[in-house]
PDB file of C-alpha atoms in Angstrom:
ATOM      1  CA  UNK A   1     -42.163  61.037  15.641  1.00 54.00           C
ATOM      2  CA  UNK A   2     -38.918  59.042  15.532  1.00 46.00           C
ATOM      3  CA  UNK A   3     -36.942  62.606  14.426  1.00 55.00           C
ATOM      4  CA  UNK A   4     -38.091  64.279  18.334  1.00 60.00           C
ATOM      5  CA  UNK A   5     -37.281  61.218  20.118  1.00 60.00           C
ATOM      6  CA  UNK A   6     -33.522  61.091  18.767  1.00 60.00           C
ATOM      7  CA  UNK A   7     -33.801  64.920  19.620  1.00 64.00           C
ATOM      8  CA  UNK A   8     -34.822  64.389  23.138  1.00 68.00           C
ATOM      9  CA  UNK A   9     -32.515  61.398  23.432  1.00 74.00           C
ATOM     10  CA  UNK A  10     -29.544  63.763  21.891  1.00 74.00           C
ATOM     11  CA  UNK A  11     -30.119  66.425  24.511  1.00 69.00           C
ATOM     12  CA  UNK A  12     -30.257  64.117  27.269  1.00 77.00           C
ATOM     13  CA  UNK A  13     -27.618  62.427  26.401  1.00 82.00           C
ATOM     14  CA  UNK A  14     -25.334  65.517  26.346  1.00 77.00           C
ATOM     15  CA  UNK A  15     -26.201  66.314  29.786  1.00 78.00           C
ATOM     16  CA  UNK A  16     -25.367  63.354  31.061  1.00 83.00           C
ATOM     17  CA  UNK A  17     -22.441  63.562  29.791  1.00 83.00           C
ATOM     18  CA  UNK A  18     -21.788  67.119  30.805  1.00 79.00           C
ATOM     19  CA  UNK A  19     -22.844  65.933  34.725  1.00 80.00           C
ATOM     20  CA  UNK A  20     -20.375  63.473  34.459  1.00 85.00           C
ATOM     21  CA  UNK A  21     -17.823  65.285  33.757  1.00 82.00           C
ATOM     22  CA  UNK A  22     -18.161  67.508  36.641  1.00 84.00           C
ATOM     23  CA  UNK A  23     -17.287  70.831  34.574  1.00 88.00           C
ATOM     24  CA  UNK A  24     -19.438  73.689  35.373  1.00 91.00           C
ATOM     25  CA  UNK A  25     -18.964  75.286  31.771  1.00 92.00           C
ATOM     26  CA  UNK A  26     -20.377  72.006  30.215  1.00 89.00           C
ATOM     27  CA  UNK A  27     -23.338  71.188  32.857  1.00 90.00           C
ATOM     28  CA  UNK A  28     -24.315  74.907  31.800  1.00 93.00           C
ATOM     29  CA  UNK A  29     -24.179  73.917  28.311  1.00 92.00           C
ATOM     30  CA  UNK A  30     -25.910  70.419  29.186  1.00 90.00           C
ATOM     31  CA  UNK A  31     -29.135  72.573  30.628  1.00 92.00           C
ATOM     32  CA  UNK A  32     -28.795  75.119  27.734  1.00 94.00           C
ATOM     33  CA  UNK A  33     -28.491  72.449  24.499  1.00 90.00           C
ATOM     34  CA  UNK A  34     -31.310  70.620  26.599  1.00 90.00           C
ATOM     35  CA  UNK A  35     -33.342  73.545  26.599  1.00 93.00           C
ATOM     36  CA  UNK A  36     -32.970  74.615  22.348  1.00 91.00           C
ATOM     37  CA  UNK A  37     -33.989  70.854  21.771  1.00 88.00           C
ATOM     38  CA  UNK A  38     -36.957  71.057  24.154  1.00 90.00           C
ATOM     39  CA  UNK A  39     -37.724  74.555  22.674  1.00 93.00           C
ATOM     40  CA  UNK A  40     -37.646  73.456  18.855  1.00 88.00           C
ATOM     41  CA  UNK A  41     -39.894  70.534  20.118  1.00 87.00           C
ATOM     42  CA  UNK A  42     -42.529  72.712  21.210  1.00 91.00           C
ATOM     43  CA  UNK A  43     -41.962  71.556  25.642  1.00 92.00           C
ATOM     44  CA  UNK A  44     -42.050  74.983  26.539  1.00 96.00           C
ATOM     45  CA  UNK A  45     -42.462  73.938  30.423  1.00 96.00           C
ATOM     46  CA  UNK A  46     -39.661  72.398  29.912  1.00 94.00           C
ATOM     47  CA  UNK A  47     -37.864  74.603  28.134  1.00 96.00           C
ATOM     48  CA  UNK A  48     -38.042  76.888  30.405  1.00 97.00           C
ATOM     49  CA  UNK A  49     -36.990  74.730  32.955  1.00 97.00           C
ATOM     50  CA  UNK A  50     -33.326  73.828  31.235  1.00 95.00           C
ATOM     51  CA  UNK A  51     -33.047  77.270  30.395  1.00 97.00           C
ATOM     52  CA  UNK A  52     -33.073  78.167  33.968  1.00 97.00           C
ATOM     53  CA  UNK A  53     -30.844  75.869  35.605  1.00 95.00           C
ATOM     54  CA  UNK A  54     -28.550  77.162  32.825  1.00 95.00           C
ATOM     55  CA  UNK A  55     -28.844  80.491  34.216  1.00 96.00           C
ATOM     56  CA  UNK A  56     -28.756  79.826  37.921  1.00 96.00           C
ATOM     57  CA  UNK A  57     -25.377  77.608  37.756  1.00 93.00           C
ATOM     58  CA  UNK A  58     -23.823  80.292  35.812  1.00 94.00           C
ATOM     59  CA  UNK A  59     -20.901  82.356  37.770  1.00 92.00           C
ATOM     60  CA  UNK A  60     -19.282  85.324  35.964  1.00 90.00           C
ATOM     61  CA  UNK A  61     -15.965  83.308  36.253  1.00 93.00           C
ATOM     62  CA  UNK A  62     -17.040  81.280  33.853  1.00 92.00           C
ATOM     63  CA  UNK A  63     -17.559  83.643  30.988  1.00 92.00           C
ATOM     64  CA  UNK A  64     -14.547  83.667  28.532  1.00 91.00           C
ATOM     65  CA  UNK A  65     -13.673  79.881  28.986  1.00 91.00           C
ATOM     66  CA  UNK A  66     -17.581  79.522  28.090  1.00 92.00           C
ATOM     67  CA  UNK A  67     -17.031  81.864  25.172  1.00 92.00           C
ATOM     68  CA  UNK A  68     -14.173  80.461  24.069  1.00 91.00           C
ATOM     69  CA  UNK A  69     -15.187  76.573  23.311  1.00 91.00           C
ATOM     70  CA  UNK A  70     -18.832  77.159  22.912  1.00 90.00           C
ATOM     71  CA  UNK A  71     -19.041  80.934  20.688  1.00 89.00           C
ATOM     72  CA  UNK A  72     -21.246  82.431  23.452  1.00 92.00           C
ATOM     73  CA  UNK A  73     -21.988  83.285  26.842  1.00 95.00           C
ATOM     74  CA  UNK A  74     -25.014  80.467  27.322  1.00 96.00           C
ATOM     75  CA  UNK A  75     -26.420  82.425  30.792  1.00 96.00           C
ATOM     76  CA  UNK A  76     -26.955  85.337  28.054  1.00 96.00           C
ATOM     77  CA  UNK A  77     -28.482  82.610  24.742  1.00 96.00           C
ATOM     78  CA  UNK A  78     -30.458  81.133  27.708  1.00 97.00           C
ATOM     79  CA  UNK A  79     -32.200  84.005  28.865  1.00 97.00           C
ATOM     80  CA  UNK A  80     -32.614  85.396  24.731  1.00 97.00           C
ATOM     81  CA  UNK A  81     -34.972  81.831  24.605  1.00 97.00           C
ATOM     82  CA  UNK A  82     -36.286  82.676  27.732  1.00 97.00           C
ATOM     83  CA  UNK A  83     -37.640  86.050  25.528  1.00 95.00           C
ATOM     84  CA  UNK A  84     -39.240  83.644  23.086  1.00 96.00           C
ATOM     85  CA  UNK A  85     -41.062  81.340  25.361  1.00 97.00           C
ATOM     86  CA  UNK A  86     -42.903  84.232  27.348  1.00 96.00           C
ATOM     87  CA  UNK A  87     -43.672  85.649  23.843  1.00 95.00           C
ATOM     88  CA  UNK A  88     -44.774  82.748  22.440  1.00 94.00           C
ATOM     89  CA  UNK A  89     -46.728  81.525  25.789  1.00 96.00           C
ATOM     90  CA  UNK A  90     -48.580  84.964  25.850  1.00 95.00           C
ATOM     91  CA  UNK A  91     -46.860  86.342  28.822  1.00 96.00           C
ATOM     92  CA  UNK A  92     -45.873  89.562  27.452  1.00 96.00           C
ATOM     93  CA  UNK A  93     -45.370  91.313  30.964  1.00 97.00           C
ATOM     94  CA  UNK A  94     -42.735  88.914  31.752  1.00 97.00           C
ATOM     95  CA  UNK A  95     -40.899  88.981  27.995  1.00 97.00           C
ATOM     96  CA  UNK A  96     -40.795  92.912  28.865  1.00 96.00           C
ATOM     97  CA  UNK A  97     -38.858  92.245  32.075  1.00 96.00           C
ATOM     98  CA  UNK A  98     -36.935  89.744  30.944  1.00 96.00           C
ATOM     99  CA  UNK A  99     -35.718  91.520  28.122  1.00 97.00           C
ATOM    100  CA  UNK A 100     -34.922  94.797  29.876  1.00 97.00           C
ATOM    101  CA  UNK A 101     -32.782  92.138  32.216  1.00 96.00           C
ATOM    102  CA  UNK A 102     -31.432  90.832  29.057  1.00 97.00           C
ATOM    103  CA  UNK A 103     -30.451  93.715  27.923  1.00 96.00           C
ATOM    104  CA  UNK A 104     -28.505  95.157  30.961  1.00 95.00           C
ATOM    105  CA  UNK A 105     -26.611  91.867  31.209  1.00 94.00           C
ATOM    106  CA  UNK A 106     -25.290  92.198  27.838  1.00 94.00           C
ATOM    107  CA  UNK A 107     -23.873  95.454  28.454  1.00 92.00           C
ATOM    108  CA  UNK A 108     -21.702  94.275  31.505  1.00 91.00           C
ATOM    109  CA  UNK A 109     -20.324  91.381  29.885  1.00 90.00           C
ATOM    110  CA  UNK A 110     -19.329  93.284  26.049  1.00 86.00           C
ATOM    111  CA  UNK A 111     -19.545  90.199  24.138  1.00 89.00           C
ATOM    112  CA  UNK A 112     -20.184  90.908  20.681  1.00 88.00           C
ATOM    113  CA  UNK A 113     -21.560  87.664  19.693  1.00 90.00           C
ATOM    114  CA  UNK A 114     -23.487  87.171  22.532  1.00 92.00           C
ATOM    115  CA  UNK A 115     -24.728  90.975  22.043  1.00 92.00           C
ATOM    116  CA  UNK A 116     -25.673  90.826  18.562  1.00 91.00           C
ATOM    117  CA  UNK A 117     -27.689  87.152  19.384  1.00 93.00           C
ATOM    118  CA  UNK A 118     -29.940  88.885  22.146  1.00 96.00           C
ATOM    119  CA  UNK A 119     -30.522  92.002  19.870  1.00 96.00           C
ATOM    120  CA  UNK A 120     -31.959  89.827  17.198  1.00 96.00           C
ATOM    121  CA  UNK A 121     -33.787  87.712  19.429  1.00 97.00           C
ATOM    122  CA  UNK A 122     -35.143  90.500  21.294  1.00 98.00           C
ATOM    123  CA  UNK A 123     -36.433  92.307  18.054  1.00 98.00           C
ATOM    124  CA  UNK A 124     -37.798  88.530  17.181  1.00 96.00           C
ATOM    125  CA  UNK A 125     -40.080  88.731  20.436  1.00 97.00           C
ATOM    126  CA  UNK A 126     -41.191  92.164  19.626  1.00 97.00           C
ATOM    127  CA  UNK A 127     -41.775  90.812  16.262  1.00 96.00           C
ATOM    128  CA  UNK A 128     -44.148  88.624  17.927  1.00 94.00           C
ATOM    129  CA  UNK A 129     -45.563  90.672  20.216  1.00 95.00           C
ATOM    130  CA  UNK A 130     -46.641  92.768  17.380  1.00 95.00           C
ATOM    131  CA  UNK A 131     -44.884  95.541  18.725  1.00 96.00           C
ATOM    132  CA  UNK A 132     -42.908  96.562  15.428  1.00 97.00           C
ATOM    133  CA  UNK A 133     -41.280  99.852  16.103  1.00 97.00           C
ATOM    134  CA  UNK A 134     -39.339  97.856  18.936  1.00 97.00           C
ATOM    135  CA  UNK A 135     -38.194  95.091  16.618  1.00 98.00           C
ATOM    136  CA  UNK A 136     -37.042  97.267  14.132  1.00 98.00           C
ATOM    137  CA  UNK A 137     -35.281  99.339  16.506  1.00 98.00           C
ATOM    138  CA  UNK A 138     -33.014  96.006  17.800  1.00 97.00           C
ATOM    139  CA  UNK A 139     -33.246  94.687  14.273  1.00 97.00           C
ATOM    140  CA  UNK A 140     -31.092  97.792  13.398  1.00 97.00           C
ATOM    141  CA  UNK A 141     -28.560  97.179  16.482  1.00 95.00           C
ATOM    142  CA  UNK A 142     -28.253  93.750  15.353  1.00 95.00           C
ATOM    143  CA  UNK A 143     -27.608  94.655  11.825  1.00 95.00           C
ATOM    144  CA  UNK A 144     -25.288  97.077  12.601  1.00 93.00           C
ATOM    145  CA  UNK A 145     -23.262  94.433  15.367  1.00 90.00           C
ATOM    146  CA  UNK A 146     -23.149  91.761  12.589  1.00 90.00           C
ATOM    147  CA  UNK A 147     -21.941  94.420   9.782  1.00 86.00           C
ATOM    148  CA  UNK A 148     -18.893  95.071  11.977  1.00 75.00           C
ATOM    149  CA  UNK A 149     -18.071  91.315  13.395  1.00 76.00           C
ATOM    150  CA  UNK A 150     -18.868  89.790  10.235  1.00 81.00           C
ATOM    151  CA  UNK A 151     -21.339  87.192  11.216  1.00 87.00           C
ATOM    152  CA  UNK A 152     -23.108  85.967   8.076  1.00 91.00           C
ATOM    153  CA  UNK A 153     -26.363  84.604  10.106  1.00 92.00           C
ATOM    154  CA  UNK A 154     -26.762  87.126  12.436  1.00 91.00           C
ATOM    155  CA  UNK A 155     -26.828  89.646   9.951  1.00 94.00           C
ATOM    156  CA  UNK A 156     -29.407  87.851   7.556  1.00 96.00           C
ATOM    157  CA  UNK A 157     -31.832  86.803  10.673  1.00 95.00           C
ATOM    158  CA  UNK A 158     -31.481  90.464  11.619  1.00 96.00           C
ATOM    159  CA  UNK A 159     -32.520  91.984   8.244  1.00 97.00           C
ATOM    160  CA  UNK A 160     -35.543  89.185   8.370  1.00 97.00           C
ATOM    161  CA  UNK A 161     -36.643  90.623  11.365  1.00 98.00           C
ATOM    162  CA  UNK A 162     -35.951  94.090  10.076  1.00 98.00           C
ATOM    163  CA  UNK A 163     -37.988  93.440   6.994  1.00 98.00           C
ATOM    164  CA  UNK A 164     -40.536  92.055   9.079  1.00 98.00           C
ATOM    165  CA  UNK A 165     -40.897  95.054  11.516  1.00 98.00           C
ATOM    166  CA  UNK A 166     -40.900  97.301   8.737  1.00 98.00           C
ATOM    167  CA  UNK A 167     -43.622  95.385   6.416  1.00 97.00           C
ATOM    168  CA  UNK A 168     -45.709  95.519   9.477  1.00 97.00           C
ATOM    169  CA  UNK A 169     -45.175  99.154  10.088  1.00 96.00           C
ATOM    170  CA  UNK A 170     -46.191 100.101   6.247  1.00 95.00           C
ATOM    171  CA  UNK A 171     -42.678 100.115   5.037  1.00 96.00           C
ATOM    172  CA  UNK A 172     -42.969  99.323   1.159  1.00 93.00           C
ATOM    173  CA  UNK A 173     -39.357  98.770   1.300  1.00 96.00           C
ATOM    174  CA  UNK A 174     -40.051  96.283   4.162  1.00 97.00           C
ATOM    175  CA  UNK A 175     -40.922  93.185   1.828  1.00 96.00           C
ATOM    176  CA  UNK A 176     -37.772  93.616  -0.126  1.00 96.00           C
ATOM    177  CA  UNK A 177     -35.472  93.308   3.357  1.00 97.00           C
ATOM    178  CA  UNK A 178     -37.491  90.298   4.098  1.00 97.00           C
ATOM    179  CA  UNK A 179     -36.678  88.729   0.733  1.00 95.00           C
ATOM    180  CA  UNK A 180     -32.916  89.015   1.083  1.00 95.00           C
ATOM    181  CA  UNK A 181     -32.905  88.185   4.506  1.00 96.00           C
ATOM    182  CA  UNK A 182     -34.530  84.616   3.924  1.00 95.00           C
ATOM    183  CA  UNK A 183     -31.750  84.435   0.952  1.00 93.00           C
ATOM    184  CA  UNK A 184     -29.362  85.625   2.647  1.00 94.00           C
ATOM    185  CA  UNK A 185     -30.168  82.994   5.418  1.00 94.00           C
ATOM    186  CA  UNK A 186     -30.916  80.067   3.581  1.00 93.00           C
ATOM    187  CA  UNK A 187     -26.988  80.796   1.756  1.00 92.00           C
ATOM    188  CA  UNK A 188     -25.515  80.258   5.265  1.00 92.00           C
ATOM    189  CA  UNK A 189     -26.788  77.126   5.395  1.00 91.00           C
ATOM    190  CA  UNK A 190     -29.134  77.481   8.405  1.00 88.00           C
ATOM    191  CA  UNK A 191     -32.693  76.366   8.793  1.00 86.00           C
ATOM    192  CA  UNK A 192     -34.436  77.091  11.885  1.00 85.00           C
ATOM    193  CA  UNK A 193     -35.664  80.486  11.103  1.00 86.00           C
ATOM    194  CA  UNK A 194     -36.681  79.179   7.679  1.00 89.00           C
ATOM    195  CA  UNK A 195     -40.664  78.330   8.301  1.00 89.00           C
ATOM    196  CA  UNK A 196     -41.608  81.537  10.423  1.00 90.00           C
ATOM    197  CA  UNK A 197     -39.728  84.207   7.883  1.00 94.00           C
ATOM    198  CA  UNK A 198     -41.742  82.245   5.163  1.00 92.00           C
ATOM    199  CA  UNK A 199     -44.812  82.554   7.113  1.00 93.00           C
ATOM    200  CA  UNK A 200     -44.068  86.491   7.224  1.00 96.00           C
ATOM    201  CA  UNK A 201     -42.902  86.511   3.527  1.00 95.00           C
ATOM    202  CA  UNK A 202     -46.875  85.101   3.002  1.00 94.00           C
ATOM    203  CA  UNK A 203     -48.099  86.717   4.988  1.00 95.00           C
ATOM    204  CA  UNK A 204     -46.660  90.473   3.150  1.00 95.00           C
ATOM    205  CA  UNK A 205     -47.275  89.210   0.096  1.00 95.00           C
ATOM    206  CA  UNK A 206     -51.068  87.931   0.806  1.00 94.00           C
ATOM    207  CA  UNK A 207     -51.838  92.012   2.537  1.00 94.00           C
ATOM    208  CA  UNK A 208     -50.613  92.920  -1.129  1.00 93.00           C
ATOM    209  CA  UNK A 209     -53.159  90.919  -3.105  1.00 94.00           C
ATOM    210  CA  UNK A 210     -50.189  88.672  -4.133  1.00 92.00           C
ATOM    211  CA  UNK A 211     -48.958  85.374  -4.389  1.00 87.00           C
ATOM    212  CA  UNK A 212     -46.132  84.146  -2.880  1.00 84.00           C
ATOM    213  CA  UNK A 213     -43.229  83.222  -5.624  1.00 82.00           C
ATOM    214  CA  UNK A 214     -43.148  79.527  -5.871  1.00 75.00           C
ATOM    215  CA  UNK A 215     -39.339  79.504  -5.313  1.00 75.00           C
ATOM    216  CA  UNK A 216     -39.787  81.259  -1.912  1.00 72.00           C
ATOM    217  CA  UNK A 217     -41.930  78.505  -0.591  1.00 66.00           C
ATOM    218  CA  UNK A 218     -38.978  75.872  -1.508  1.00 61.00           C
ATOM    219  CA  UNK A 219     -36.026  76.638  -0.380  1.00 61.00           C
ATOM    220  CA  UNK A 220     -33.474  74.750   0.898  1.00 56.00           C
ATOM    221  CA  UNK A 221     -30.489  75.498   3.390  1.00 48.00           C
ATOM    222  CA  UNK A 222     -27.420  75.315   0.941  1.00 46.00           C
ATOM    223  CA  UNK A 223     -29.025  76.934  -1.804  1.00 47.00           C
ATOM    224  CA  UNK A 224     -27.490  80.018  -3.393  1.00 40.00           C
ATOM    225  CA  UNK A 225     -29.818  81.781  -5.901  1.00 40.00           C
ATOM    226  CA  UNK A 226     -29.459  85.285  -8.575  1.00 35.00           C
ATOM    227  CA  UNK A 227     -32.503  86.874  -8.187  1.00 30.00           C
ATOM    228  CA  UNK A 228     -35.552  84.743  -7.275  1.00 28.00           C
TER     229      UNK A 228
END
């Protein structure tokens, strides 16, 4: 549709830009933004592609001028949708190595946003890898890193996949972490997680012999609810 083509167009666009400025901290972020839009338009080939030259022009160097315009280290969010894609794709083998990568490259660089994005994106590919004792063990990690820095999404994506690893698992209490988790997210505004934490709010609710509340199916980022 119209909507992916201004995506596409959008990505490439800040690329070029980012080439033609000759600054290695943007051309890394050209690849990486590149990458998310190809990603959330389903190119995994692609993807996977941008995600890589992000990677391989990345120099240590670069690191805290990276963090400090852009939030993150983008070698590190690069190789976390890297996770994803191999999950996704069915090539679990390869999520497993990159993530024990992953993880070892978080620990030299102590970056606490950067650390508590990989945790809940590696407990998202265990998620969906079905392997739920693993997600809820980085779940926890990424709770616990978002507690302490404060970071409003983080923290609610975290306790999504928490309540997701635990549902799965036989939790009871695991549905009711899920719930506030999608509140909690949809308060900060943020939507990408939105569909697939719905999807596993259905999907607790239908093992249950229940319906899905009404007002769980509809909700919007910016909207800040009691008790749905």
């Amino acid at each position: 549709g119209l909507g992916d083509v201004y995506k596409r167009q959008l990505g490439e666009e800040f690329l070029r830009v980012a080439i033609e400025s000759n600054d290695p901290t943007d051309m890394i972020a050209g690849h990486y933004m590149t990458g998310v839009t190809l990603f959330y338009m389903g190119h995994f080939n692609r993807a996977d592609a941008a995600f890589k030259s992000a990677i391989n022009e990345y120099q240590s160097e670069l690191h805290d001028e990276m963090a400090l315009r852009y939030g993150f280290d983008l070698s590190i969010t690069s190789s976390a949708y890297l996770l994803w894609i191999c999950a996704l794709s069915g090539r679990f083998d390869e999520a497993q190595q990159r993530c024990e990568k992953l993880i070892h490259d978080i620990q030299q660089i102590n970056h606490n946003m950067s650390d508590g994005f990989s945790h809940n994106f590696i407990s998202g590919m265990y998620n969906f890898m079905g392997e739920h004792k693993q997600a809820e063990h980085h779940a926890r990690i990424a709770v616990a890193l978002s507690e302490g820095q404060h970071f409003a999404q983080f923290h609610a994506q975290a306790r999504i996949n928490l309540g997701r690893a635990m549902d799965r698992a036989g939790q009871t209490q695991g549905l009711n972490v899920l719930k506030q988790g999608i509140e909690d997210y949809v308060k900060t505004g943020a939507e990408l997680a939105r569909p697939y934490a719905q999807a596993w709010l259905a999907e607790a609710y239908i093992d249950r012999g229940q319906v899905i509340p009404v007002s769980y199916t509809h909700l919007r980022a910016h909207e800040t609810r009691g008790n749905l």
